[in-house]
Short mmCIF file of C-alpha atoms in Angstrom, two decimals:
data_model
loop_
_atom_site.label_atom_id
_atom_site.label_comp_id
_atom_site.label_asym_id
_atom_site.label_seq_id
_atom_site.Cartn_x
_atom_site.Cartn_y
_atom_site.Cartn_z
CA UNK A 1 -24.55 -23.96 -22.40
CA UNK A 2 -23.90 -23.48 -26.21
CA UNK A 3 -20.26 -24.10 -27.52
CA UNK A 4 -20.51 -20.67 -29.25
CA UNK A 5 -20.98 -18.87 -25.91
CA UNK A 6 -17.63 -20.08 -24.51
CA UNK A 7 -15.94 -19.07 -27.80
CA UNK A 8 -17.28 -15.64 -27.13
CA UNK A 9 -15.51 -15.82 -24.02
CA UNK A 10 -12.35 -16.67 -25.44
CA UNK A 11 -12.60 -13.69 -28.01
CA UNK A 12 -12.98 -11.36 -25.09
CA UNK A 13 -9.84 -12.97 -23.26
CA UNK A 14 -8.07 -12.05 -26.29
CA UNK A 15 -9.26 -8.35 -26.15
CA UNK A 16 -8.76 -8.37 -22.39
CA UNK A 17 -5.23 -9.61 -22.98
CA UNK A 18 -4.74 -7.00 -25.65
CA UNK A 19 -5.39 -3.99 -23.16
CA UNK A 20 -3.34 -4.97 -20.32
CA UNK A 21 -0.47 -7.18 -21.73
CA UNK A 22 1.33 -3.77 -22.03
CA UNK A 23 1.89 -3.87 -18.23
CA UNK A 24 3.90 -6.94 -18.71
CA UNK A 25 6.38 -5.71 -21.35
CA UNK A 26 7.40 -2.22 -20.10
CA UNK A 27 10.97 -2.36 -20.66
CA UNK A 28 10.80 -3.81 -23.99
CA UNK A 29 8.61 -1.30 -25.34
CA UNK A 30 10.62 1.45 -23.64
CA UNK A 31 13.63 0.12 -25.71
CA UNK A 32 11.75 -0.46 -28.60
CA UNK A 33 10.14 2.95 -29.13
CA UNK A 34 12.97 4.93 -27.26
CA UNK A 35 10.11 6.06 -24.61
CA UNK A 36 9.99 6.38 -20.84
CA UNK A 37 8.37 3.60 -18.77
CA UNK A 38 5.48 6.20 -18.10
CA UNK A 39 4.78 6.70 -21.68
CA UNK A 40 4.67 2.79 -22.39
CA UNK A 41 1.64 3.00 -19.14
CA UNK A 42 -0.01 5.59 -21.34
CA UNK A 43 -0.49 2.68 -23.94
CA UNK A 44 -3.08 1.18 -21.41
CA UNK A 45 -4.75 4.35 -21.04
CA UNK A 46 -5.21 4.87 -24.64
CA UNK A 47 -6.88 1.57 -24.99
CA UNK A 48 -9.05 2.41 -21.96
CA UNK A 49 -10.25 5.65 -23.59
CA UNK A 50 -11.17 3.76 -26.69
CA UNK A 51 -13.54 1.65 -24.77
CA UNK A 52 -14.69 4.74 -22.99
CA UNK A 53 -15.58 6.54 -26.30
CA UNK A 54 -16.88 3.29 -28.09
CA UNK A 55 -19.04 1.80 -25.10
CA UNK A 56 -21.98 4.40 -25.05
CA UNK A 57 -21.72 5.23 -28.88
CA UNK A 58 -21.61 1.94 -30.12
CA UNK A 59 -24.30 0.86 -27.64
CA UNK A 60 -26.53 3.62 -28.63
CA UNK A 61 -25.99 2.96 -32.55
CA UNK A 62 -26.58 -0.77 -32.18
CA UNK A 63 -30.07 -0.32 -30.33
CA UNK A 64 -31.20 2.86 -32.61
CA UNK A 65 -30.81 0.92 -35.59
CA UNK A 66 -31.58 -2.77 -34.40
CA UNK A 67 -28.18 -4.02 -35.50
CA UNK A 68 -28.05 -7.71 -36.25
CA UNK A 69 -26.09 -9.28 -33.49
CA UNK A 70 -24.30 -11.86 -35.77
CA UNK A 71 -23.15 -9.78 -38.75
CA UNK A 72 -22.21 -6.58 -36.69
CA UNK A 73 -20.07 -8.70 -34.27
CA UNK A 74 -18.25 -10.60 -36.99
CA UNK A 75 -17.55 -7.57 -39.08
CA UNK A 76 -16.19 -5.69 -35.58
CA UNK A 77 -14.09 -8.86 -35.00
CA UNK A 78 -12.77 -8.69 -38.25
CA UNK A 79 -11.57 -5.27 -38.11
CA UNK A 80 -10.08 -5.65 -34.91
CA UNK A 81 -8.01 -8.50 -36.26
CA UNK A 82 -6.68 -6.27 -39.10
CA UNK A 83 -5.79 -3.41 -36.98
CA UNK A 84 -4.20 -5.46 -33.92
CA UNK A 85 -2.20 -7.34 -36.56
CA UNK A 86 -0.98 -4.26 -37.83
CA UNK A 87 0.23 -2.97 -34.45
CA UNK A 88 2.91 -6.00 -34.60
CA UNK A 89 4.67 -3.96 -37.38
CA UNK A 90 4.58 -0.53 -36.47
CA UNK A 91 7.74 1.39 -35.36
CA UNK A 92 6.12 4.87 -34.49
CA UNK A 93 4.96 5.33 -31.02
CA UNK A 94 2.34 8.02 -32.40
CA UNK A 95 0.99 5.22 -34.73
CA UNK A 96 0.65 2.57 -32.05
CA UNK A 97 -1.17 5.15 -29.75
CA UNK A 98 -3.66 5.75 -32.68
CA UNK A 99 -4.11 1.65 -33.04
CA UNK A 100 -4.73 1.48 -29.17
CA UNK A 101 -7.46 3.90 -29.27
CA UNK A 102 -9.03 2.30 -32.42
CA UNK A 103 -8.73 -1.32 -30.82
CA UNK A 104 -10.12 0.00 -27.54
CA UNK A 105 -13.30 1.17 -29.45
CA UNK A 106 -13.76 -1.91 -31.61
CA UNK A 107 -13.47 -3.78 -28.12
CA UNK A 108 -16.20 -1.86 -26.57
CA UNK A 109 -18.43 -2.77 -29.38
CA UNK A 110 -17.34 -6.43 -29.46
CA UNK A 111 -17.92 -6.73 -25.63
CA UNK A 112 -21.32 -5.26 -25.73
CA UNK A 113 -22.54 -7.37 -28.63
CA UNK A 114 -20.69 -10.49 -27.23
CA UNK A 115 -22.83 -10.12 -23.87
CA UNK A 116 -26.05 -9.57 -25.87
CA UNK A 117 -25.52 -12.26 -28.00
CA UNK A 118 -24.46 -14.82 -25.43
CA UNK A 119 -27.88 -14.05 -23.54
CA UNK A 120 -29.88 -14.44 -26.86
CA UNK A 121 -28.51 -17.97 -27.50
CA UNK A 122 -29.97 -19.61 -24.08
CA UNK A 123 -32.92 -19.61 -22.03
CA UNK A 124 -33.86 -16.72 -19.82
CA UNK A 125 -32.89 -18.54 -16.90
CA UNK A 126 -29.50 -19.37 -17.99
CA UNK A 127 -28.67 -15.81 -19.37
CA UNK A 128 -26.93 -14.63 -15.87
CA UNK A 129 -24.82 -17.55 -16.59
CA UNK A 130 -24.16 -17.13 -20.15
CA UNK A 131 -23.02 -13.47 -19.32
CA UNK A 132 -20.48 -14.43 -16.57
CA UNK A 133 -18.75 -16.75 -19.11
CA UNK A 134 -18.21 -13.75 -21.19
CA UNK A 135 -17.20 -11.60 -18.66
CA UNK A 136 -14.88 -14.37 -17.30
CA UNK A 137 -12.87 -14.09 -20.54
CA UNK A 138 -11.69 -10.67 -19.20
CA UNK A 139 -10.90 -11.85 -15.67
CA UNK A 140 -8.90 -14.82 -17.03
CA UNK A 141 -6.85 -12.51 -19.24
CA UNK A 142 -5.23 -10.96 -16.03
CA UNK A 143 -4.55 -14.74 -14.74
CA UNK A 144 -2.87 -16.36 -18.08
CA UNK A 145 -3.39 -13.81 -20.95
CA UNK A 146 -1.00 -11.16 -19.24
CA UNK A 147 1.71 -13.44 -17.94
CA UNK A 148 1.66 -15.52 -21.15
CA UNK A 149 2.08 -12.59 -23.03
CA UNK A 150 5.14 -11.44 -20.72
CA UNK A 151 6.79 -14.86 -21.31
CA UNK A 152 6.46 -14.62 -25.12
CA UNK A 153 7.69 -11.12 -25.18
CA UNK A 154 10.79 -12.15 -23.17
CA UNK A 155 11.40 -15.24 -25.47
CA UNK A 156 10.32 -13.83 -29.10
CA UNK A 157 9.90 -10.08 -28.56
CA UNK A 158 6.66 -7.87 -28.31
CA UNK A 159 5.72 -7.97 -31.96
CA UNK A 160 4.76 -11.62 -31.70
CA UNK A 161 2.75 -11.19 -28.45
CA UNK A 162 0.83 -8.20 -30.41
CA UNK A 163 0.69 -10.86 -33.36
CA UNK A 164 -0.56 -13.83 -31.60
CA UNK A 165 -3.37 -11.93 -29.97
CA UNK A 166 -4.72 -10.67 -33.57
CA UNK A 167 -4.24 -14.70 -34.47
CA UNK A 168 -6.26 -15.72 -31.36
CA UNK A 169 -8.95 -13.31 -32.17
CA UNK A 170 -8.93 -14.54 -35.74
CA UNK A 171 -9.45 -18.18 -34.86
CA UNK A 172 -12.43 -17.04 -32.68
CA UNK A 173 -13.97 -15.18 -35.63
CA UNK A 174 -13.56 -18.33 -37.95
CA UNK A 175 -15.11 -20.51 -35.28
CA UNK A 176 -18.01 -17.88 -35.03
CA UNK A 177 -18.34 -17.44 -38.66
CA UNK A 178 -19.38 -21.51 -38.40
CA UNK A 179 -21.14 -21.67 -35.51
CA UNK A 180 -22.89 -18.45 -34.68
CA UNK A 181 -26.48 -18.42 -36.02
CA UNK A 182 -28.18 -15.69 -37.57
CA UNK A 183 -29.83 -13.48 -34.95
CA UNK A 184 -31.78 -10.06 -35.17
CA UNK A 185 -30.80 -7.03 -33.41
CA UNK A 186 -32.06 -5.81 -29.90
CA UNK A 187 -35.26 -3.76 -29.03
CA UNK A 188 -35.20 0.05 -29.93
CA UNK A 189 -33.73 1.98 -27.14
CA UNK A 190 -36.02 3.65 -24.76
CA UNK A 191 -34.20 7.00 -23.91
CA UNK A 192 -36.69 8.49 -21.72
CA UNK A 193 -36.13 5.69 -19.40
CA UNK A 194 -32.05 6.30 -19.64
CA UNK A 195 -32.25 9.92 -19.17
CA UNK A 196 -34.00 9.47 -15.77
CA UNK A 197 -31.15 7.59 -14.44
CA UNK A 198 -28.57 10.32 -15.70
CA UNK A 199 -30.52 12.81 -13.87
CA UNK A 200 -30.05 11.05 -10.57
CA UNK A 201 -27.35 12.20 -8.63
CA UNK A 202 -26.90 9.06 -6.93
CA UNK A 203 -25.75 7.40 -10.23
CA UNK A 204 -23.34 9.96 -10.91
CA UNK A 205 -21.52 9.74 -7.34
CA UNK A 206 -21.75 5.78 -8.06
CA UNK A 207 -19.98 6.07 -11.19
CA UNK A 208 -17.44 8.48 -9.41
CA UNK A 209 -16.50 6.08 -6.68
CA UNK A 210 -16.17 3.31 -9.37
CA UNK A 211 -13.77 5.70 -11.31
CA UNK A 212 -11.79 6.15 -8.43
CA UNK A 213 -11.58 2.53 -7.19
CA UNK A 214 -10.66 1.43 -11.01
CA UNK A 215 -8.01 4.26 -11.07
CA UNK A 216 -6.18 3.30 -7.82
CA UNK A 217 -6.16 -0.07 -9.24
CA UNK A 218 -4.67 0.51 -12.42
CA UNK A 219 -2.18 3.40 -11.43
CA UNK A 220 -0.37 0.35 -9.51
CA UNK A 221 -1.21 -2.51 -11.75
CA UNK A 222 0.18 -0.69 -14.93
CA UNK A 223 3.62 -0.31 -13.32
CA UNK A 224 4.02 -3.29 -11.40
CA UNK A 225 6.59 -4.98 -13.65
CA UNK A 226 9.21 -2.06 -13.38
CA UNK A 227 8.79 -1.82 -9.64
CA UNK A 228 9.07 -5.57 -9.00
CA UNK A 229 12.33 -5.66 -11.27
CA UNK A 230 14.00 -2.36 -10.78
CA UNK A 231 12.81 -2.04 -6.79
CA UNK A 232 12.26 -5.27 -5.44
CA UNK A 233 14.77 -6.71 -7.72
CA UNK A 234 13.15 -9.83 -8.79
CA UNK A 235 14.26 -11.24 -12.18
CA UNK A 236 11.97 -11.07 -15.23
CA UNK A 237 11.37 -14.73 -15.21
CA UNK A 238 9.84 -14.63 -11.79
CA UNK A 239 7.40 -11.67 -13.04
CA UNK A 240 5.06 -13.49 -15.02
CA UNK A 241 4.16 -15.77 -11.90
CA UNK A 242 3.67 -12.61 -9.59
CA UNK A 243 1.33 -11.46 -12.26
CA UNK A 244 -0.35 -14.77 -12.29
CA UNK A 245 -0.81 -14.52 -8.28
CA UNK A 246 -2.41 -11.11 -8.97
CA UNK A 247 -4.59 -12.35 -11.49
CA UNK A 248 -5.93 -15.60 -9.63
CA UNK A 249 -6.36 -13.03 -6.47
CA UNK A 250 -8.78 -11.17 -8.93
CA UNK A 251 -10.76 -14.14 -9.69
CA UNK A 252 -10.90 -15.34 -5.67
CA UNK A 253 -11.83 -11.80 -4.77
CA UNK A 254 -14.43 -11.60 -7.50
CA UNK A 255 -15.96 -15.10 -6.22
CA UNK A 256 -16.33 -13.64 -2.67
CA UNK A 257 -17.68 -10.43 -3.61
CA UNK A 258 -19.95 -11.84 -6.03
CA UNK A 259 -21.68 -13.74 -3.49
CA UNK A 260 -22.15 -11.02 -1.18
CA UNK A 261 -22.37 -7.85 -3.35
CA UNK A 262 -26.06 -7.74 -3.81
CA UNK A 263 -26.77 -7.43 0.12
CA UNK A 264 -23.62 -6.07 1.20
CA UNK A 265 -21.99 -3.82 -1.33
CA UNK A 266 -21.46 -0.99 1.21
CA UNK A 267 -19.43 -3.04 3.46
CA UNK A 268 -17.51 -4.78 0.59
CA UNK A 269 -16.65 -1.15 -0.67
CA UNK A 270 -15.56 0.02 2.54
CA UNK A 271 -13.49 -3.12 3.71
CA UNK A 272 -12.28 -3.68 0.39
CA UNK A 273 -10.93 0.00 -0.16
CA UNK A 274 -9.15 -0.02 3.56
CA UNK A 275 -7.54 -3.46 2.42
CA UNK A 276 -6.51 -1.82 -0.95
CA UNK A 277 -5.09 1.31 0.86
CA UNK A 278 -3.12 -0.61 3.46
CA UNK A 279 -1.96 -2.83 0.55
CA UNK A 280 -0.91 0.05 -1.78
CA UNK A 281 0.99 1.99 1.41
CA UNK A 282 2.90 -1.16 2.12
CA UNK A 283 3.96 -1.64 -1.36
CA UNK A 284 4.77 2.10 -1.98
CA UNK A 285 7.23 2.09 1.58
CA UNK A 286 8.53 -1.45 1.62
CA UNK A 287 8.36 -2.88 -1.95
CA UNK A 288 12.19 -3.61 -1.75
CA UNK A 289 11.35 -6.34 0.48
CA UNK A 290 10.41 -9.13 -1.79
CA UNK A 291 7.85 -10.82 0.46
CA UNK A 292 6.19 -7.57 1.61
CA UNK A 293 5.82 -6.87 -2.54
CA UNK A 294 4.37 -10.14 -3.18
CA UNK A 295 1.74 -10.21 -0.40
CA UNK A 296 0.79 -6.16 -1.77
CA UNK A 297 0.46 -7.37 -5.05
CA UNK A 298 -1.80 -10.59 -4.02
CA UNK A 299 -3.94 -8.15 -1.64
CA UNK A 300 -4.39 -5.45 -4.43
CA UNK A 301 -5.52 -8.18 -6.59
CA UNK A 302 -7.81 -9.53 -3.85
CA UNK A 303 -9.35 -6.07 -2.86
CA UNK A 304 -9.13 -3.66 -6.37
CA UNK A 305 -10.94 -4.94 -9.47
CA UNK A 306 -12.91 -7.47 -7.29
CA UNK A 307 -15.13 -4.58 -5.97
CA UNK A 308 -16.80 -4.82 -9.38
CA UNK A 309 -19.53 -6.78 -8.18
CA UNK A 310 -20.47 -4.44 -5.72
CA UNK A 311 -19.98 -1.47 -7.77
CA UNK A 312 -22.63 -2.97 -10.34
CA UNK A 313 -24.93 -3.75 -7.51
CA UNK A 314 -24.54 -0.06 -6.24
CA UNK A 315 -25.67 1.12 -9.88
CA UNK A 316 -28.65 -1.45 -9.64
CA UNK A 317 -29.84 0.22 -6.64
CA UNK A 318 -29.83 3.89 -7.73
CA UNK A 319 -30.72 3.60 -11.32
CA UNK A 320 -32.79 1.54 -13.96
CA UNK A 321 -30.03 -0.70 -15.45
CA UNK A 322 -30.78 -0.14 -18.92
CA UNK A 323 -28.29 -0.57 -21.73
CA UNK A 324 -27.05 2.92 -21.89
CA UNK A 325 -27.11 3.34 -18.16
CA UNK A 326 -24.44 0.30 -18.06
CA UNK A 327 -22.75 1.45 -20.97
CA UNK A 328 -21.97 4.61 -19.62
CA UNK A 329 -20.85 3.24 -16.02
CA UNK A 330 -18.56 1.01 -18.18
CA UNK A 331 -17.12 3.92 -19.88
CA UNK A 332 -16.60 5.61 -16.36
CA UNK A 333 -14.73 2.68 -15.15
CA UNK A 334 -12.58 2.77 -18.26
CA UNK A 335 -11.86 6.59 -17.39
CA UNK A 336 -10.72 5.27 -13.94
CA UNK A 337 -8.67 2.63 -15.69
CA UNK A 338 -7.07 4.92 -18.14
CA UNK A 339 -6.67 7.77 -16.05
CA UNK A 340 -5.24 6.15 -13.05
CA UNK A 341 -2.86 4.54 -15.29
CA UNK A 342 -2.01 7.76 -17.13
CA UNK A 343 -1.50 9.59 -14.07
CA UNK A 344 1.08 7.16 -12.75
CA UNK A 345 2.84 7.40 -15.82
CA UNK A 346 3.22 11.04 -15.75
CA UNK A 347 4.27 10.68 -12.21
CA UNK A 348 7.21 8.38 -13.19
CA UNK A 349 7.88 10.46 -16.43
CA UNK A 350 8.26 13.63 -14.42
CA UNK A 351 11.06 12.07 -12.38
CA UNK A 352 9.16 11.00 -9.28
CA UNK A 353 10.68 7.52 -9.40
CA UNK A 354 8.53 4.29 -10.21
CA UNK A 355 7.03 4.09 -6.45
CA UNK A 356 5.09 7.41 -7.53
CA UNK A 357 2.69 5.49 -9.16
CA UNK A 358 1.75 3.59 -6.16
CA UNK A 359 1.60 6.96 -4.20
CA UNK A 360 -1.09 8.04 -7.00
CA UNK A 361 -3.19 4.92 -6.61
CA UNK A 362 -3.30 5.26 -2.74
CA UNK A 363 -4.31 8.93 -2.87
CA UNK A 364 -7.16 7.68 -5.43
CA UNK A 365 -8.11 4.79 -3.17
CA UNK A 366 -8.33 7.06 -0.06
CA UNK A 367 -10.37 9.49 -2.23
CA UNK A 368 -12.84 6.50 -3.24
CA UNK A 369 -13.13 5.54 0.61
CA UNK A 370 -13.94 9.23 1.49
CA UNK A 371 -16.89 9.05 -1.03
CA UNK A 372 -18.53 6.34 0.73
CA UNK A 373 -17.96 6.89 4.42
CA UNK A 374 -20.67 9.36 4.53
CA UNK A 375 -23.03 6.12 3.80
CA UNK A 376 -21.58 4.08 6.29
CA UNK A 377 -21.60 6.72 8.89
CA UNK A 378 -25.34 7.32 8.47
CA UNK A 379 -25.90 3.57 8.65
CA UNK A 380 -28.15 3.87 5.49
CA UNK A 381 -29.11 0.38 3.76
CA UNK A 382 -29.29 2.13 0.35
CA UNK A 383 -27.42 4.15 -1.82
CA UNK A 384 -29.61 7.17 -2.56
#
């Protein structure tokens, strides 16, 4: 596997850390900007909404105009460095909101092009592995990126965390300038094939379930830190290690579901959602007990985000997996990610307490389970 593929994975690791690291610095940002914890959680939502907006639009533009991979990716990464770097110096919450939306849009373009570039660099038989290395950057950002950003915030402040992300992206950019060969753009988009998928009700049902699953997961994850500190009474020095357990659970769960998703996507979703519901319920009711809180975090990590391979398998089974189909599905996932975080923040800001975010996640998980139970009752092998 070429070294440049791993550098692309490191760049995506940086972008994934930027999206989620806010969850580890809730109290710091709340004090710095004189806002509520719920409003801090909204910063995750704004980044996710940027990804949602940028994914389909930039994918269409790249394919429509056959944008050269190398040049376009380097420009997008360069812009990301500038905007993310600027975020380390702002003092106004509204400016930071605008920056989060812009960086989300740029992240969507960087992810799309990094995947396309990684697969273009290797033989056909190695393309799935190359793509998995790039995607692994996002997964590993949960394990190491978010906890490290939390530790840096505790020692040197949130501005240092934001700035170091920009520096890491800049290092990746410099390496790619040197190592990434010139590459032509992708083939022109075939909208007729894509439109067929968009007319399929089964596709939108699959998107709705994906949205609810990610919404349930991130309504909880976005507020783990204040819940663990203020309700479970953990000290802030312990929290990064609990977040690391969550990230490791994500990876283990993804490894399990990745092997089973193609043949057993329905079973994975049903079992995974039942585990997610029980975990969220247990954490909402008993998070004051530290051992239960840690177990709940681990099982939410095992069952929530790791259902992604099953979600993708469902999409493939009901629609032609073209670039726009995948981009729209990714956008819908980010609606769930941002929407769950936003709803959790609204509940907290409205005075319902920190546990209210967990109850929001529980409601979304129940709705997701209800959306797949009809298929289980009918005993269908397919999703149509």
